Coordinates of C-alpha atoms in Angstrom, one line a residue:
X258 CA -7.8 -44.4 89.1
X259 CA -6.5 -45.5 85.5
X260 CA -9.5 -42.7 84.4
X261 CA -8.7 -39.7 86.2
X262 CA -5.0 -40.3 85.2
X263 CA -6.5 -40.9 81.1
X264 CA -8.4 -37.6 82.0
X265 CA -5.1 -35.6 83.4
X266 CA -2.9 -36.6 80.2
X267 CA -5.5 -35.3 77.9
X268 CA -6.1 -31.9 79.4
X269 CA -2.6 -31.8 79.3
X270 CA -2.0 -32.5 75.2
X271 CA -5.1 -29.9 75.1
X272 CA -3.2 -27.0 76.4
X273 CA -0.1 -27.9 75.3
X274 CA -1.7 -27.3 71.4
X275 CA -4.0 -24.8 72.1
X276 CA -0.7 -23.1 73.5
X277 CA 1.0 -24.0 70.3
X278 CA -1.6 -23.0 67.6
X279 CA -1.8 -19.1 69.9
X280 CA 1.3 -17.7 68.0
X281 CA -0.5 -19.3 64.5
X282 CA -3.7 -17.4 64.7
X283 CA -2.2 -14.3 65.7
X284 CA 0.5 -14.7 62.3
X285 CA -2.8 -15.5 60.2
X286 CA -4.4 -12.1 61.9
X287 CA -1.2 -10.5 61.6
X288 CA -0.9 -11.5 57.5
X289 CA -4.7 -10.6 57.1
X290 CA -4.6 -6.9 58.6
X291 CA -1.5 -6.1 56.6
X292 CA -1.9 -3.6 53.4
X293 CA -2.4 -5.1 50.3
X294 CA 1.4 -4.3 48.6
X295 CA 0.8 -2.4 45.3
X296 CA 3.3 -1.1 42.5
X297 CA 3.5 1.7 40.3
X298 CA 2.4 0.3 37.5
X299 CA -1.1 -1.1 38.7
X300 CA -2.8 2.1 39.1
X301 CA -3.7 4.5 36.2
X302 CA -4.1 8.2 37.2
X303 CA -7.3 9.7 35.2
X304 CA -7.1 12.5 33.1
X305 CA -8.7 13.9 30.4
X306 CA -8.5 12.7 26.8
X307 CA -9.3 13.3 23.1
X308 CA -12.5 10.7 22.2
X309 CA -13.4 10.5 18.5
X310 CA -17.1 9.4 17.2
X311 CA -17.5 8.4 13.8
X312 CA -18.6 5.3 11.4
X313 CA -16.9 2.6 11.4
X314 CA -14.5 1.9 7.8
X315 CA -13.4 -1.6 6.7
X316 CA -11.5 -2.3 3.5
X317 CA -8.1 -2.8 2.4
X318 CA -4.8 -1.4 1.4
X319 CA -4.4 -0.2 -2.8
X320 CA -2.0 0.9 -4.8
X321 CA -3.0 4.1 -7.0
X322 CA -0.2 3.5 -9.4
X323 CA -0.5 0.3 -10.5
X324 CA 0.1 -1.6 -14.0
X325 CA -0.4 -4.9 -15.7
X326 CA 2.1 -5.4 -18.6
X327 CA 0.8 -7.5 -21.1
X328 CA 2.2 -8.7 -24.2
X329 CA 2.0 -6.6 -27.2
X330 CA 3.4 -8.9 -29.5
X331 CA 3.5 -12.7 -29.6
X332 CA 6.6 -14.5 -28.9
X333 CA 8.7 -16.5 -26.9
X334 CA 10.0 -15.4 -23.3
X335 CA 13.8 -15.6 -23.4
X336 CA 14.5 -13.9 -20.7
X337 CA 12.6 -12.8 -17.2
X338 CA 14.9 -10.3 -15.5
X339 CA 13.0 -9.3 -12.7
X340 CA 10.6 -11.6 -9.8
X341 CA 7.8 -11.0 -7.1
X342 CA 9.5 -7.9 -4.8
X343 CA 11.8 -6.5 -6.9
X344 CA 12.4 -3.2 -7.2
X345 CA 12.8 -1.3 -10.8
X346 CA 13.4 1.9 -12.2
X347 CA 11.6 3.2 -15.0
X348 CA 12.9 2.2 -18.3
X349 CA 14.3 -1.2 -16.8
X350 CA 13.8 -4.2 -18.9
X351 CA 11.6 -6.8 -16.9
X352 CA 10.7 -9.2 -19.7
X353 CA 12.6 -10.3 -22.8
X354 CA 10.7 -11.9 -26.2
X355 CA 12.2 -13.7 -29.2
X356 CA 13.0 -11.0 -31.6
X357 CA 14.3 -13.3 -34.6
X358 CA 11.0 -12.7 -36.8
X359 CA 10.8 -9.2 -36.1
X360 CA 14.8 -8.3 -36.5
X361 CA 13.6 -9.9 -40.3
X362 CA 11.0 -7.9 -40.3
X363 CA 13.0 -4.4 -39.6
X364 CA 15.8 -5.4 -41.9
X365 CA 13.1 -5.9 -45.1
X366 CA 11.4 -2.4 -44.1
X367 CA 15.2 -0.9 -44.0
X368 CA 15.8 -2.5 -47.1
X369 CA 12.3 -1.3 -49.0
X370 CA 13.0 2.2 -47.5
X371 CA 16.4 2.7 -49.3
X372 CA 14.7 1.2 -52.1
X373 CA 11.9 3.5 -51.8
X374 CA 14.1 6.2 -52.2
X375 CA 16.4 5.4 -55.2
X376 CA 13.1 4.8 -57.1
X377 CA 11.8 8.4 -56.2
X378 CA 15.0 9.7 -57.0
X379 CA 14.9 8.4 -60.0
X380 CA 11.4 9.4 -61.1
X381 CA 12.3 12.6 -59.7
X382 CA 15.3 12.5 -62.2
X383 CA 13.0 12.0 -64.8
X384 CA 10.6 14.3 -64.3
X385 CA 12.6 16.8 -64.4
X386 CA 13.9 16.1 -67.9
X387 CA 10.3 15.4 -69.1
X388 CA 9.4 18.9 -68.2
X389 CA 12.4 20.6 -69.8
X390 CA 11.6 18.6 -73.0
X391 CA 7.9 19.6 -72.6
X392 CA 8.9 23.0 -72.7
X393 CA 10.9 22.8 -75.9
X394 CA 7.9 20.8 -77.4
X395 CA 9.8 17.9 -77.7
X396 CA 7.8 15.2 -75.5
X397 CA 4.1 15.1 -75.9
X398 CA 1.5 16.2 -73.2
X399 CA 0.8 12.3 -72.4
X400 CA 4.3 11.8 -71.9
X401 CA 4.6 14.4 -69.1
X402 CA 2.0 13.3 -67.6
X403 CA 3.2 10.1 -67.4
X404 CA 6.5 11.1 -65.7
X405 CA 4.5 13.0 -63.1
X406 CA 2.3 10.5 -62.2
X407 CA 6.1 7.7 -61.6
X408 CA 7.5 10.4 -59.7
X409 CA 4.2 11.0 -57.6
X410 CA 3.6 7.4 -57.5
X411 CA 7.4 7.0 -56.1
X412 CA 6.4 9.4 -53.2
X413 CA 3.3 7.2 -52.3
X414 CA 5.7 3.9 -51.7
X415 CA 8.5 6.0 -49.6
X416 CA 5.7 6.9 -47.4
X417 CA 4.4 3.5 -47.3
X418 CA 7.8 1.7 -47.0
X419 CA 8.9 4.3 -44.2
X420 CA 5.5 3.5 -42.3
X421 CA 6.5 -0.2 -42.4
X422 CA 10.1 0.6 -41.2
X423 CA 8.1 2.2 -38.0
X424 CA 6.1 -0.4 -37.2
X425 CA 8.6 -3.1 -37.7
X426 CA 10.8 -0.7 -35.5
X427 CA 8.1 -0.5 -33.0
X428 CA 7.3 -3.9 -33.3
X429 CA 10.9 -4.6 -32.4
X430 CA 10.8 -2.4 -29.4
X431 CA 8.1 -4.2 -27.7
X432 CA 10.0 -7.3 -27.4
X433 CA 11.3 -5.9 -24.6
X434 CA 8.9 -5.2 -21.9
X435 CA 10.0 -2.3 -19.5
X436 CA 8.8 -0.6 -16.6
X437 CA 6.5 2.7 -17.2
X438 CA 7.5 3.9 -13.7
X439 CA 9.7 2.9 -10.5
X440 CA 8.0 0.7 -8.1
X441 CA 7.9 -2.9 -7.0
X442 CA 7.2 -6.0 -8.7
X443 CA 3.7 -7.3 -7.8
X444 CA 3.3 -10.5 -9.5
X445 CA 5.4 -12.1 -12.0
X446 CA 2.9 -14.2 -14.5
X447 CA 6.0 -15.8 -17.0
X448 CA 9.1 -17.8 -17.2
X449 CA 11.9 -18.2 -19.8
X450 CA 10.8 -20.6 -22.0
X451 CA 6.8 -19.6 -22.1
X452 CA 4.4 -18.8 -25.6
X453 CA 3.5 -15.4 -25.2
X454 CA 0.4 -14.6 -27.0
X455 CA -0.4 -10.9 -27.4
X456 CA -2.7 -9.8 -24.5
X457 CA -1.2 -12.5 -21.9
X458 CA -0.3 -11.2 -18.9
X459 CA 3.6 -10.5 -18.0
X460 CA 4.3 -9.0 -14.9
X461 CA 2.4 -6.4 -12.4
X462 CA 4.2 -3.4 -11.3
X463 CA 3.1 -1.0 -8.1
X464 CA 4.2 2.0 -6.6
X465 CA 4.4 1.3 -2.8
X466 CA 4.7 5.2 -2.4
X467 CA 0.9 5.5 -3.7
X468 CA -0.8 2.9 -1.7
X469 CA -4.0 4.2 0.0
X470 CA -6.8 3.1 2.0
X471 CA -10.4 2.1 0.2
X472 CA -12.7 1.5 2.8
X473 CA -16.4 1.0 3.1
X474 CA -18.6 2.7 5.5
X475 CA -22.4 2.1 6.3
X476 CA -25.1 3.6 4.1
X477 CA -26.9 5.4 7.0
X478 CA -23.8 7.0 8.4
X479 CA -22.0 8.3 5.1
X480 CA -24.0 11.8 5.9
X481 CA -22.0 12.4 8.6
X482 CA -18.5 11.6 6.3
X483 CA -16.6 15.2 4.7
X484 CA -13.7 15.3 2.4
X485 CA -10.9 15.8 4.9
X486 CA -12.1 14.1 7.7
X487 CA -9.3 12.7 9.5
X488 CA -9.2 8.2 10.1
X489 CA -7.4 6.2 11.8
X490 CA -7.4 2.5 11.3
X491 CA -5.5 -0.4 12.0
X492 CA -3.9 -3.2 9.3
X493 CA -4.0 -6.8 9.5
X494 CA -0.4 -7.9 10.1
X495 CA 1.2 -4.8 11.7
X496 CA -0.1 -5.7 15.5
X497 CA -0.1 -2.9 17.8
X498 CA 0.5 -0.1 15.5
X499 CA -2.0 2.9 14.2
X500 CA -2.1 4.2 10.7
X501 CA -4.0 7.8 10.1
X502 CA -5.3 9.1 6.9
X503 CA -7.7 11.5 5.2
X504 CA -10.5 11.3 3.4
X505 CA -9.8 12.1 -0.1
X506 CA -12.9 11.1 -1.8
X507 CA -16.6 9.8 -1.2
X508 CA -17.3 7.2 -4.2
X509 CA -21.2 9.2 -5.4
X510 CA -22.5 5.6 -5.9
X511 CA -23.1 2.9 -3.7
X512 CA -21.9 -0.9 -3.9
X513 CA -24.5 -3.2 -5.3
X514 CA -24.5 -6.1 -3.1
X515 CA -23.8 -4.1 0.2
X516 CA -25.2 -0.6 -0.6
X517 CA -22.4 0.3 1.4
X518 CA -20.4 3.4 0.3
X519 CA -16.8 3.8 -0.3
X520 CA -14.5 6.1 0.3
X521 CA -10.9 6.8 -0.6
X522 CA -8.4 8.0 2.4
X523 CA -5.1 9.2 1.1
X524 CA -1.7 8.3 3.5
X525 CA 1.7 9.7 3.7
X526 CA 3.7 6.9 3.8
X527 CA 7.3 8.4 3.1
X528 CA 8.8 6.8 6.3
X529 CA 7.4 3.5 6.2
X530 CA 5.9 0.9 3.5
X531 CA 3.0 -0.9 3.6
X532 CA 1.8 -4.2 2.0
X533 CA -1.1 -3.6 -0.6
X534 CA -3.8 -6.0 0.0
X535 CA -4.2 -6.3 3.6
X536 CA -7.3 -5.6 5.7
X537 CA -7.8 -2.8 7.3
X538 CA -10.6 -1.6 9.7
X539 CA -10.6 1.5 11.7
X540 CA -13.3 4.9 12.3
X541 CA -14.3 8.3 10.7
X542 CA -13.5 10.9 13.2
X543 CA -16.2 13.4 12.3
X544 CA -16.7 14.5 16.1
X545 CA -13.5 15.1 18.5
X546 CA -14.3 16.2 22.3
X547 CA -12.1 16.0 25.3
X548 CA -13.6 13.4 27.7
X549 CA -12.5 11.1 30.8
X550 CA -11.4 7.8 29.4
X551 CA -10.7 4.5 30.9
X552 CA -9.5 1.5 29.7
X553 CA -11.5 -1.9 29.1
X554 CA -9.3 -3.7 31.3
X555 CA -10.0 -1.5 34.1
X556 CA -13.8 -1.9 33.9
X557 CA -16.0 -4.3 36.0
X558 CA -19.8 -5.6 34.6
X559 CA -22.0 -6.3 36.8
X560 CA -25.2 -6.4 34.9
X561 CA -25.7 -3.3 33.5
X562 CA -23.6 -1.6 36.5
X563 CA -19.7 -0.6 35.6
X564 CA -17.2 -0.5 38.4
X565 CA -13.9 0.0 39.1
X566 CA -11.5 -0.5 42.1
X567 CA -10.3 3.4 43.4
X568 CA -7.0 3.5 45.4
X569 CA -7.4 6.7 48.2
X570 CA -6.3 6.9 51.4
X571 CA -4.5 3.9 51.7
X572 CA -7.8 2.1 50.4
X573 CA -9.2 0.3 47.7
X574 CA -12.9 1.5 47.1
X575 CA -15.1 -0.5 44.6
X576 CA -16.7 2.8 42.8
X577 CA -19.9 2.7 40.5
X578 CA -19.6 4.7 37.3
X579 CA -22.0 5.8 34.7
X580 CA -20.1 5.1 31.1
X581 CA -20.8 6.6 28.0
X582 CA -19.2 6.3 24.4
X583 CA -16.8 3.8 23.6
X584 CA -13.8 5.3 21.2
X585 CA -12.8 2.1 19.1
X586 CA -9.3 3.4 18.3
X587 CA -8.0 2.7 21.4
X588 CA -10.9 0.8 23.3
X589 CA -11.2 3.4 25.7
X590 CA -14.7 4.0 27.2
X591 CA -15.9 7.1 28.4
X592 CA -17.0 8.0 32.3
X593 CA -19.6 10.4 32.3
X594 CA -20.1 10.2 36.4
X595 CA -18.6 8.5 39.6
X596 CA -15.3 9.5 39.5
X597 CA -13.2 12.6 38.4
X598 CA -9.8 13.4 36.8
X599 CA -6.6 12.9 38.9
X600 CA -8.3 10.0 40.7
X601 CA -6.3 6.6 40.6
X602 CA -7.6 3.1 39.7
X603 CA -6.0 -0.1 39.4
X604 CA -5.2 -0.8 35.9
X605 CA -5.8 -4.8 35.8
X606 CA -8.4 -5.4 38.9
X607 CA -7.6 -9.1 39.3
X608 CA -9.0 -11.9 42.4
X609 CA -11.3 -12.0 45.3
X610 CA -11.3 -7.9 46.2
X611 CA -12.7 -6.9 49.4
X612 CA -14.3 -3.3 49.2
X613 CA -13.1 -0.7 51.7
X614 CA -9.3 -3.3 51.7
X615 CA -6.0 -1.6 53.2
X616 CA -3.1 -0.9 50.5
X617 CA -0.4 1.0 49.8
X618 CA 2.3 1.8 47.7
X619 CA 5.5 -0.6 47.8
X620 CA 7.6 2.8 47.5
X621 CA 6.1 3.6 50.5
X622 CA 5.6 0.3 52.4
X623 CA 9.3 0.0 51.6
X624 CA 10.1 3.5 53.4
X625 CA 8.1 2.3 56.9
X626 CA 9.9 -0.4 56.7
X627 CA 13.3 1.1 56.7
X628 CA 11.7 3.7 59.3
X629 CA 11.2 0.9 61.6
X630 CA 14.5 -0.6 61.4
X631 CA 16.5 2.8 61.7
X632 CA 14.7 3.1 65.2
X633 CA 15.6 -0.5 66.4
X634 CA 19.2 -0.2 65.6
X635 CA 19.2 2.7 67.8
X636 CA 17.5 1.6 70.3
X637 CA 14.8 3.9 70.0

């Protein structure tokens, strides 16, 4: 008896949870056939692009206009007026030398000038009254002679003493080391206080406005390089943003260690200034053609298959595709077969994916849904 009753109670807790886990598997069915909700911005609608082919270019970011002051005479730095970044006009006074020695030095050419000149004056003087002698046969030939050579010899020293008074005055002018042309400071090299020996660097000045790009391009692809060709690159430290240039020049030799070959692409940089020095990397365009570009990030390897997830009719379709060239500006690759313009794709394929999986829009999902809830508050 005590068994049948054992036997009773369990095939009742049996169908009592096998009544309650019903409404479970049916929400679990329910969640699985509903469409996989999509927005907006996962899919990517194909069309047809520009795709560039061309060498890659590495290299960096130089000024044309560029100078290294040095000292031109020796002396001590008094003053420094200008530092690293700062911007200058030409004719602006950057550096500032002990002029004591050569202010002594102008004043003693001044001084031998005016000298120079009463002494010629003089001999001139003289002359003259030597010759009028001479011609009343009063002075003898030596003595005329003699008078021409003083006043002659008196020409000589003004020439020589106003030569001095130049270079002293020169001399004097280079104390102060100015700026040949506006630009930025580069690198300042001194401080008040310093020996300045004449060669020793000062200060480097550049012209932000004239900063190109010198890059390096692979022997065996330089054939394909023209003056003109168009480049765009990329430079270490501006993140996200494309530069674009021209070729101005093709360097006729070759680098020694890399017998790679360098070229020089001009930039117009009147809206925005770069830093000199920075890498840069980027590609020749010598071939443009319109072609059906996808993204990297919408592109599944399998081996050597490519793939990628097409939204039509309500579906997600896992779609082989033949891919061709890869344009490294953007690191778009080209589809050569599989799928055509106008088609949609999602942009970031991300988790388990089932081929052939319901989805829709949430624009539309979101419509149904207020479809559906019109009719129940009417009662329809």
């Amino acid at each position: 008896m005590k068994t049948i009753k054992l036997t009773l109670i369990a095939l009742c807790v049996a169908s009592a949870l096998a009544a309650c886990s019903k409404p479970e598997v049916a929400k679990v069915q329910e969640d699985s056939a509903k469409p996989l909700q999509l927005v907006g911005q996962d899919l990517l609608t194909l069309a047809e692009s520009n795709l560039a082919r061309g060498p890659v270019i590495s290299g960096s970011l130089q000024p044309v206009v560029k100078a290294e002051l040095n000292a031109e005479v020796s002396g001590i730095v008094m003053q420094v007026f200008k530092d690293n970044g700062d911007m200058v006009k030409a004719g602006d006074v950057l550096v500032k030398l002990d002029q004591t020695t050569y202010r002594d030095k102008l004043l003693s050419a001044q001084e031998a000038e005016r000298s120079a000149i009463v002494t010629l004056e003089q001999s001139n003087r003289q002359l003259k009254r030597m010759q009028s002698l001479s011609k009343q046969s009063l002075v003898t030939q030596e003595g005329l002679e003699a008078a021409e050579n003083k006043a002659n010899q008196a020409q000589s020293d003004l020439a020589s003493a106003r030569a001095r008074l130049v270079e002293a005055r020169q001399q004097m002018e280079k104390t102060e080391v100015k700026a040949p042309f506006s630009g930025v400071v580069a690198t300042r090299k001194v401080s008040a206080g310093d020996t300045a020996q004449v060669g020793k660097g000062l200060m480097v000045l550049i012209d932000p406005a004239s900063i190109r790009f010198e890059g390096y391009v692979a022997a065996d692809r330089v054939g394909q390089v023209k003056v003109g060709n168009k480049v765009t690159f990329k430079v270490n430290g501006y993140s996200g943003q494309f530069f674009t240039g021209t070729v101005e020049r093709i360097n006729p030799l070759a680098n020694e260690s890399t017998r790679q070959v360098q070229l020089l692409v001009s930039m117009d940089l009147k809206e925005q200034s770069l830093v000199a020095g920075l890498y840069a990397e980027g590609h020749v365009e010598v071939q443009n053609s319109d072609a059906l570009m996808v993204p990297e990030s919408a592109l599944i390897r399998e081996g050597d298959k490519h793939f990628v997830w097409q939204f039509a009719n309500n579906e997600l379709k896992k779609t082989e595709v033949e891919v061709g060239d890869k344009d490294e500006r953007w690191g778009t690759q080209q589809v050569l077969s599989g799928i055509s313009s106008g088609a949609q794709i999602l942009r970031h394929p991300q988790g388990a994916l089932t081929d052939g999986v319901k989805a829709e829009l949430a624009a539309a999902a979101l419509a149904v849904e207020e479809q559906t809830s019109a009719k129940v508050s009417t009662g329809n």
